Amino acid sequence: MGKLKIGVIGAGSISDMHFQSYQKNNEVEIYAICDMNEQRAQEKTNKYGAEKYYTHYKNLLEDPQVDAVSICTWNNSHAEISIAALKAGKHVLIEKPLCKTVEEAHQIEEAVKESGKVLQVGFVRRFGTNTEVLKKFIDSDELGEIYYAKASCIRPLGNPGGWFADKERSGGGPLIDLGVHVIDLCWYLMGKPKVKSISGNTYSKLGNRSNIKNLSFYKAADYDPDYNTVEDMANAIIRFENGASLMIDVSFTLHAKKEEFAVSLYGDKGGAEIEPELLLVTEKNDTILNAQPQIDSLSFDFNKGFQSEIDHFVSCCLGERETISPVQDGVEMMKILCGIYESSETGAEVQFDEDVEVKQ
Ligand SMILES: NC(=O)c1ccc[n+]([C@@H]2O[C@H](COP(=O)([O-])OP(=O)(O)OC[C@H]3O[C@@H](n4cnc5c(N)ncnc54)[C@H](O)[C@@H]3O)[C@@H](O)[C@H]2O)c1
């Protein structure tokens, strides 16, 4: 059997992680690249040795040689492109967040069912070694019943601007960009409990703080210091049907002392910190133990995480396994993210049950 032919749609920053990981996978060939910015499409085609490049995703999807695609475009095109790719008979790896709304998420879910193709949502943190190691401990019941989790992803100064700061293209600010990773990480490790209610708040008090001098931060290619339509920060408490709860706060800008990235889980037999460093907390012989595994990287290793995500996707496309990051999880995550925005807008708790879902 020949190699799986890959198309990458959206050739910006994160696409490099996809390209580099595909390059190291022997089962695939980077075959085609698409970006509406022709220069970028051309540059990446030369850099990664693809055969073809396109400036419209529809042309790439019409190419019968393409077996699978990575979609690395802005969030506003995720639904449209992934549905078109599935309809064209391609397997899909879609960058996070799955899309912008719950309605779109359901449409993608329907397209996956109809096509019978693989769709994997890019929850890359699930593929970090620290997460994989902890998952084994959780599966062997070392933490017992996990009833509480907490995640913070705080930047005092770090609104990347460009499309990230444009609600139309991104769907939101730090919640949809950073929150999606940490909420999913907790939810996945908690065993994907069903959401019961959400109370959330978003604030737009500081803007992007582009006035700040002498402190550098990542800026998107199309950074504009005067444009920002997304929230500065968000917080939420999410209650699950099994009684467990999850508390999060995330920011692009906040009067905080320093950056903070912390994710913890607490069970009735033990606890764990995943970030900033993997650590297990337990009790033995009436003594509390902090146990630190000896592994290469105690925090998320970007390169290894992406390699593992791409290798898993390829293996799913080859029919060797089912994805651990299916479309249904993307739908649940969109319900949570949109639920937080809705609760913030209405100033009230959003309730979920079998029949009633958050409106868009
Ligand atoms: N998994 C992660 O850790 C991670 C990190 C960063 C970004 N992302 C996600 O990756 C996606 C892209 O982010 P980025 O930082 O690479 O952005 P980027 O702006 O650097 O790149 C996006 C590229 O997509 C192209 N594009 C946009 N819409 C298109 C369309 N309809 N057709 C063809 N090309 C189109 C743009 O021209 C641009 O070159 C986003 O969904 C983002 O949330 C994920």
Coordinates of C-alpha atoms and ligand atoms in Angstrom, one line a residue:
M1 CA 0.0 0.0 0.0
G2 CA 1.3 3.5 -0.9
K3 CA 1.7 6.2 1.7
L4 CA -1.2 8.2 3.0
K5 CA -1.3 11.5 1.1
I6 CA -1.7 14.5 3.4
G7 CA -3.1 18.0 2.6
V8 CA -2.6 20.8 5.1
I9 CA -5.1 23.7 4.9
G10 CA -3.9 26.9 6.6
A11 CA -0.2 27.3 6.4
G12 CA 0.4 29.7 9.3
S13 CA 2.2 29.4 12.7
I14 CA 0.8 26.1 14.0
S15 CA 1.0 24.3 10.7
D16 CA 4.7 24.0 11.2
M17 CA 4.1 21.6 14.1
H18 CA 1.8 19.5 11.8
F19 CA 4.3 19.6 8.9
Q20 CA 7.3 18.7 11.1
S21 CA 5.4 15.8 12.7
Y22 CA 4.1 14.4 9.4
Q23 CA 7.7 14.6 8.1
K24 CA 8.8 12.2 10.9
N25 CA 6.0 9.7 10.2
N26 CA 7.0 7.0 7.7
E27 CA 3.4 6.2 6.7
V28 CA 2.6 9.5 5.1
E29 CA 3.7 12.0 2.4
I30 CA 3.0 15.7 2.7
Y31 CA 1.3 16.0 -0.7
A32 CA -0.6 19.3 -0.9
I33 CA -0.8 22.7 0.9
C34 CA -3.5 25.4 0.9
D35 CA -3.5 28.9 2.2
M36 CA -5.5 31.9 0.9
N37 CA -2.2 33.8 1.3
E38 CA -0.5 32.5 -1.8
Q39 CA 3.0 33.5 -0.8
R40 CA 2.7 31.6 2.5
A41 CA 1.3 28.5 0.6
Q42 CA 4.2 28.7 -1.8
E43 CA 6.9 29.1 0.9
K44 CA 5.6 26.1 2.9
T45 CA 5.4 24.0 -0.2
N46 CA 9.0 24.7 -0.9
K47 CA 10.0 24.2 2.7
Y48 CA 8.3 20.9 3.2
G49 CA 8.6 19.5 -0.3
A50 CA 4.9 19.2 -1.1
E51 CA 3.8 18.4 -4.7
K52 CA 1.1 20.9 -5.0
Y53 CA -0.3 24.1 -3.5
Y54 CA -3.7 25.7 -3.7
T55 CA -5.1 29.1 -2.6
H56 CA -8.7 27.7 -2.2
Y57 CA -9.4 24.8 0.1
K58 CA -12.1 23.5 -2.4
N59 CA -9.5 22.8 -5.0
L60 CA -7.4 20.9 -2.6
L61 CA -10.4 18.8 -1.5
E62 CA -11.2 18.1 -5.2
D63 CA -7.9 16.4 -5.6
P64 CA -8.6 12.7 -5.5
Q65 CA -5.0 11.9 -4.4
V66 CA -5.5 13.6 -1.0
D67 CA -6.4 11.0 1.7
A68 CA -6.4 13.1 4.8
V69 CA -6.2 16.8 5.8
S70 CA -5.0 18.9 8.8
I71 CA -7.1 22.0 9.1
C72 CA -5.0 24.8 10.7
T73 CA -7.1 27.9 9.6
W74 CA -8.7 30.5 11.8
N75 CA -11.6 29.2 13.9
N76 CA -14.3 30.9 11.7
S77 CA -13.6 28.4 8.9
H78 CA -13.2 25.2 10.9
A79 CA -16.8 24.1 10.5
E80 CA -17.1 24.9 6.8
I81 CA -13.8 23.3 5.8
S82 CA -14.1 20.2 7.9
I83 CA -17.6 19.4 6.7
A84 CA -16.5 19.9 3.0
A85 CA -13.5 17.7 3.7
L86 CA -15.6 14.9 5.1
K87 CA -18.0 15.2 2.2
A88 CA -15.1 14.9 -0.2
G89 CA -14.1 11.6 1.6
K90 CA -11.1 12.9 3.4
H91 CA -10.0 12.1 7.0
V92 CA -9.8 15.2 9.1
L93 CA -7.5 16.4 11.9
I94 CA -9.0 19.8 13.0
E95 CA -7.2 22.2 15.2
K96 CA -8.8 23.3 18.4
P97 CA -11.4 24.7 19.0
L98 CA -13.5 22.4 16.9
C99 CA -15.5 25.5 15.7
K100 CA -17.3 28.6 17.0
T101 CA -20.7 27.5 18.1
V102 CA -22.6 24.4 19.4
E103 CA -24.8 24.4 16.3
E104 CA -21.7 24.2 14.0
A105 CA -20.3 21.4 16.2
H106 CA -23.5 19.4 15.7
Q107 CA -23.3 19.9 12.0
I108 CA -19.7 18.6 12.0
E109 CA -20.8 15.6 14.1
E110 CA -23.5 14.8 11.6
A111 CA -21.0 15.0 8.7
V112 CA -18.7 12.6 10.5
K113 CA -21.5 10.1 10.9
E114 CA -22.6 10.3 7.3
S115 CA -19.0 10.1 5.9
G116 CA -17.7 7.3 8.1
K117 CA -14.3 9.1 8.0
V118 CA -12.0 9.8 10.9
L119 CA -12.3 13.2 12.5
Q120 CA -9.8 13.9 15.3
V121 CA -10.0 17.2 17.3
G122 CA -6.6 18.7 18.0
F123 CA -6.7 18.5 21.8
V124 CA -2.9 18.1 21.7
R125 CA -2.5 18.3 25.5
R126 CA -4.1 14.8 25.7
F127 CA -1.0 13.6 23.9
G128 CA 1.6 15.1 26.3
T129 CA 3.7 12.5 28.1
N130 CA 2.8 14.0 31.4
T131 CA -0.9 13.5 30.6
E132 CA -0.4 10.0 29.2
V133 CA 1.5 9.0 32.4
L134 CA -1.1 10.5 34.7
K135 CA -3.9 8.8 32.7
K136 CA -2.4 5.4 33.5
F137 CA -2.3 6.2 37.2
I138 CA -5.9 7.4 37.0
D139 CA -7.0 4.3 35.1
S140 CA -5.5 2.1 37.7
D141 CA -7.5 4.0 40.4
E142 CA -4.6 5.7 42.1
L143 CA -6.6 9.0 42.5
G144 CA -10.0 7.2 43.3
E145 CA -13.0 9.3 42.5
I146 CA -11.9 12.7 41.1
Y147 CA -14.4 15.2 42.5
Y148 CA -12.6 18.5 41.9
A149 CA -10.2 20.0 39.3
K150 CA -8.8 23.4 38.9
A151 CA -7.0 25.1 36.0
S152 CA -5.4 28.6 35.6
C153 CA -3.8 30.0 32.5
I154 CA -3.0 33.5 33.3
R155 CA -1.1 36.0 31.1
P156 CA -0.6 39.5 32.6
L157 CA 0.3 40.7 29.1
G158 CA -0.3 38.5 26.1
N159 CA -3.1 39.2 23.7
P160 CA -1.6 38.0 20.4
G161 CA -3.7 40.5 18.5
G162 CA -4.5 39.9 14.8
W163 CA -7.2 37.2 14.2
F164 CA -6.9 36.1 17.9
A165 CA -8.3 39.6 18.9
D166 CA -11.1 39.5 16.3
K167 CA -14.2 37.8 17.7
E168 CA -15.5 37.2 14.3
R169 CA -12.6 35.1 13.2
S170 CA -11.7 33.5 16.6
G171 CA -15.1 33.2 18.3
G172 CA -13.6 34.7 21.5
G173 CA -10.5 35.5 23.5
P174 CA -8.4 33.6 26.1
L175 CA -11.4 31.3 26.9
I176 CA -11.6 29.9 23.4
D177 CA -7.8 30.0 22.8
L178 CA -6.3 28.9 26.1
G179 CA -9.3 27.8 28.1
V180 CA -10.2 25.1 25.6
H181 CA -6.8 23.3 26.3
V182 CA -7.0 23.3 30.1
I183 CA -10.8 22.7 30.3
D184 CA -10.4 19.7 28.0
L185 CA -7.4 18.4 29.8
C186 CA -9.3 18.3 33.1
W187 CA -12.5 17.0 31.6
Y188 CA -10.7 14.2 29.8
L189 CA -8.8 13.1 32.9
M190 CA -11.9 13.4 35.0
G191 CA -13.4 10.7 32.8
K192 CA -15.5 13.0 30.6
P193 CA -18.4 13.5 33.0
K194 CA -21.7 15.0 31.7
V195 CA -22.0 18.8 32.3
K196 CA -24.9 19.8 34.6
S197 CA -24.5 23.6 35.0
I198 CA -22.1 26.4 34.3
S199 CA -21.6 29.8 35.9
G200 CA -19.1 32.0 34.1
N201 CA -17.9 35.6 33.9
T202 CA -15.9 37.3 31.2
Y203 CA -14.3 40.8 31.5
S204 CA -13.1 43.3 29.0
K205 CA -11.5 45.9 31.3
L206 CA -7.9 46.3 30.2
G207 CA -8.0 45.7 26.5
N208 CA -4.8 44.4 24.9
R209 CA -2.5 46.8 26.9
S210 CA -0.6 47.6 23.8
N211 CA 0.7 50.7 25.7
I212 CA 3.0 48.6 27.8
K213 CA 6.7 49.1 27.2
N214 CA 9.8 46.9 27.8
L215 CA 7.9 43.6 28.2
S216 CA 7.7 41.4 25.1
F217 CA 5.1 38.8 24.1
Y218 CA 4.0 36.8 21.1
K219 CA 2.2 38.8 18.4
A220 CA 0.2 37.4 15.5
A221 CA 1.5 38.3 12.0
D222 CA -1.3 40.8 11.5
Y223 CA -1.1 42.4 15.0
D224 CA -2.9 45.7 15.2
P225 CA -2.4 47.6 18.5
D226 CA -5.7 49.4 18.1
Y227 CA -7.9 46.5 17.4
N228 CA -9.4 44.1 20.0
T229 CA -13.0 42.8 20.2
V230 CA -12.4 39.8 22.6
E231 CA -12.5 39.5 26.4
D232 CA -9.4 40.0 28.6
M233 CA -10.2 37.3 31.0
A234 CA -12.8 34.6 31.9
N235 CA -13.5 32.5 34.9
A236 CA -16.0 29.7 35.4
I237 CA -17.3 27.0 37.7
I238 CA -18.5 23.9 35.9
R239 CA -20.7 21.4 37.8
F240 CA -21.0 17.8 36.5
E241 CA -23.8 15.3 36.9
N242 CA -21.6 13.0 38.9
G243 CA -21.2 15.8 41.5
A244 CA -17.7 16.7 40.5
S245 CA -16.7 20.4 39.8
L246 CA -14.1 22.2 37.8
M247 CA -12.9 25.8 38.3
I248 CA -11.0 27.7 35.7
D249 CA -9.6 31.2 35.1
V250 CA -7.8 32.3 32.0
S251 CA -6.5 35.7 30.7
F252 CA -4.8 37.5 27.9
T253 CA -4.4 40.5 30.1
L254 CA -4.7 40.9 33.8
H255 CA -3.0 42.9 36.6
A256 CA -1.3 39.7 37.8
K257 CA 2.2 39.5 39.2
K258 CA 3.4 36.9 36.7
E259 CA 2.3 34.3 34.2
E260 CA 0.7 31.2 35.7
F261 CA -0.1 27.9 34.2
A262 CA -1.4 25.4 36.7
V263 CA -3.7 22.3 36.3
S264 CA -4.6 20.1 39.2
L265 CA -7.0 17.2 39.9
Y266 CA -8.2 16.0 43.3
G267 CA -9.6 12.6 44.1
D268 CA -10.6 10.7 47.2
K269 CA -7.5 8.5 47.1
G270 CA -5.0 11.0 45.7
G271 CA -4.3 14.2 43.8
A272 CA -2.2 15.3 40.9
E273 CA -0.7 18.4 39.4
I274 CA -0.2 18.1 35.6
E275 CA 1.2 21.6 35.1
P276 CA 3.5 23.3 35.8
E277 CA 5.0 19.9 36.6
L278 CA 3.6 16.4 36.9
L279 CA 3.3 15.4 40.6
L280 CA 1.2 12.9 42.4
V281 CA 0.0 13.4 46.0
T282 CA -1.1 10.5 48.0
E283 CA -1.3 9.1 51.6
K284 CA 0.5 6.0 52.8
N285 CA 1.1 4.7 56.4
D286 CA -0.6 7.9 57.8
T287 CA 1.9 10.1 55.9
I288 CA 1.2 12.4 52.9
L289 CA 3.5 11.7 50.0
N290 CA 4.4 14.0 47.1
A291 CA 5.6 11.6 44.3
Q292 CA 7.3 12.9 41.3
P293 CA 7.7 10.5 38.3
Q294 CA 11.1 10.3 36.7
I295 CA 10.3 11.2 33.0
D296 CA 12.1 13.3 30.4
S297 CA 9.7 16.2 30.6
L298 CA 7.4 16.9 33.6
S299 CA 5.5 19.5 31.8
F300 CA 4.0 19.6 28.3
D301 CA 6.6 19.1 25.6
F302 CA 5.3 20.8 22.5
N303 CA 7.2 18.7 19.9
K304 CA 6.6 15.4 21.5
G305 CA 2.9 16.2 22.1
F306 CA 2.3 17.1 18.4
Q307 CA 4.3 14.1 17.2
S308 CA 2.2 11.8 19.3
E309 CA -1.0 13.5 18.2
I310 CA -0.1 13.2 14.5
D311 CA 1.1 9.6 14.8
H312 CA -2.2 8.7 16.5
F313 CA -4.2 10.4 13.8
V314 CA -2.3 8.6 11.0
S315 CA -2.8 5.3 12.8
C316 CA -6.6 6.0 13.0
C317 CA -6.7 6.9 9.3
L318 CA -5.0 3.5 8.6
G319 CA -7.8 1.8 10.5
E320 CA -5.5 0.6 13.3
R321 CA -7.3 2.2 16.2
E322 CA -10.2 4.6 17.2
T323 CA -9.2 8.2 17.9
I324 CA -9.0 9.1 21.6
S325 CA -10.1 12.6 20.6
P326 CA -13.4 12.2 18.6
V327 CA -15.9 14.7 17.4
Q328 CA -18.3 14.1 20.3
D329 CA -15.6 15.5 22.7
G330 CA -15.3 18.5 20.5
V331 CA -19.1 19.0 20.7
E332 CA -19.0 18.7 24.5
M333 CA -16.2 21.2 24.7
M334 CA -18.1 23.7 22.5
K335 CA -21.1 23.3 24.9
I336 CA -18.9 24.2 27.8
L337 CA -17.2 27.2 26.1
C338 CA -20.4 28.6 24.7
G339 CA -22.1 27.9 28.1
I340 CA -19.5 30.1 29.8
Y341 CA -20.0 32.9 27.4
E342 CA -23.8 32.6 27.7
S343 CA -23.7 32.6 31.5
S344 CA -21.5 35.7 31.4
E345 CA -23.9 37.5 29.1
T346 CA -27.1 36.6 31.1
G347 CA -25.5 36.9 34.5
A348 CA -27.0 33.6 35.5
E349 CA -26.1 29.9 35.7
V350 CA -26.7 27.9 32.5
Q351 CA -28.4 24.6 33.2
F352 CA -28.0 21.5 30.9
D353 CA -30.2 18.5 30.7
E354 CA -30.9 15.8 28.1
D355 CA -33.3 17.9 26.0
V356 CA -32.2 21.5 26.6
E357 CA -29.0 22.7 25.2
V358 CA -27.3 26.1 25.2
K359 CA -28.6 28.4 22.5
Q360 CA -26.3 30.2 20.2
Ligands
LIG1 N1 -2.9 23.2 19.3 C1 -2.3 24.3 19.7 O1 -1.6 24.4 20.7 C2 -2.5 25.5 18.8 C3 -1.6 26.6 18.9 C4 -1.9 27.7 18.1 C5 -3.0 27.7 17.3 N2 -3.8 26.7 17.2 C6 -5.0 26.7 16.3 O2 -4.5 26.6 15.0 C7 -5.3 27.4 14.1 C8 -4.5 28.4 13.4 O3 -3.8 29.2 14.3 P1 -2.3 29.9 13.9 O4 -1.8 30.4 15.1 O5 -1.6 29.0 13.0 O6 -2.9 31.1 13.0 P2 -2.1 31.8 11.7 O7 -2.9 33.1 11.5 O8 -0.7 31.9 12.0 O9 -2.4 30.8 10.5 C9 -3.6 30.6 10.0 C10 -3.5 30.5 8.5 O10 -4.7 30.1 7.9 C11 -4.9 30.8 6.7 N3 -6.4 30.8 6.5 C12 -7.4 31.3 7.3 N4 -8.6 31.0 6.8 C13 -8.4 30.3 5.6 C14 -9.2 29.8 4.7 N5 -10.6 29.8 4.8 N6 -8.7 29.1 3.6 C15 -7.3 29.0 3.5 N7 -6.5 29.6 4.3 C16 -7.0 30.2 5.4 C17 -4.4 32.2 7.0 O11 -4.0 32.9 5.8 C18 -3.1 31.9 7.8 O12 -2.0 31.7 7.0 C19 -6.4 28.1 15.0 O13 -7.6 27.3 15.0 C20 -5.8 28.0 16.4 O14 -6.7 27.9 17.4 C21 -3.6 25.6 18.0

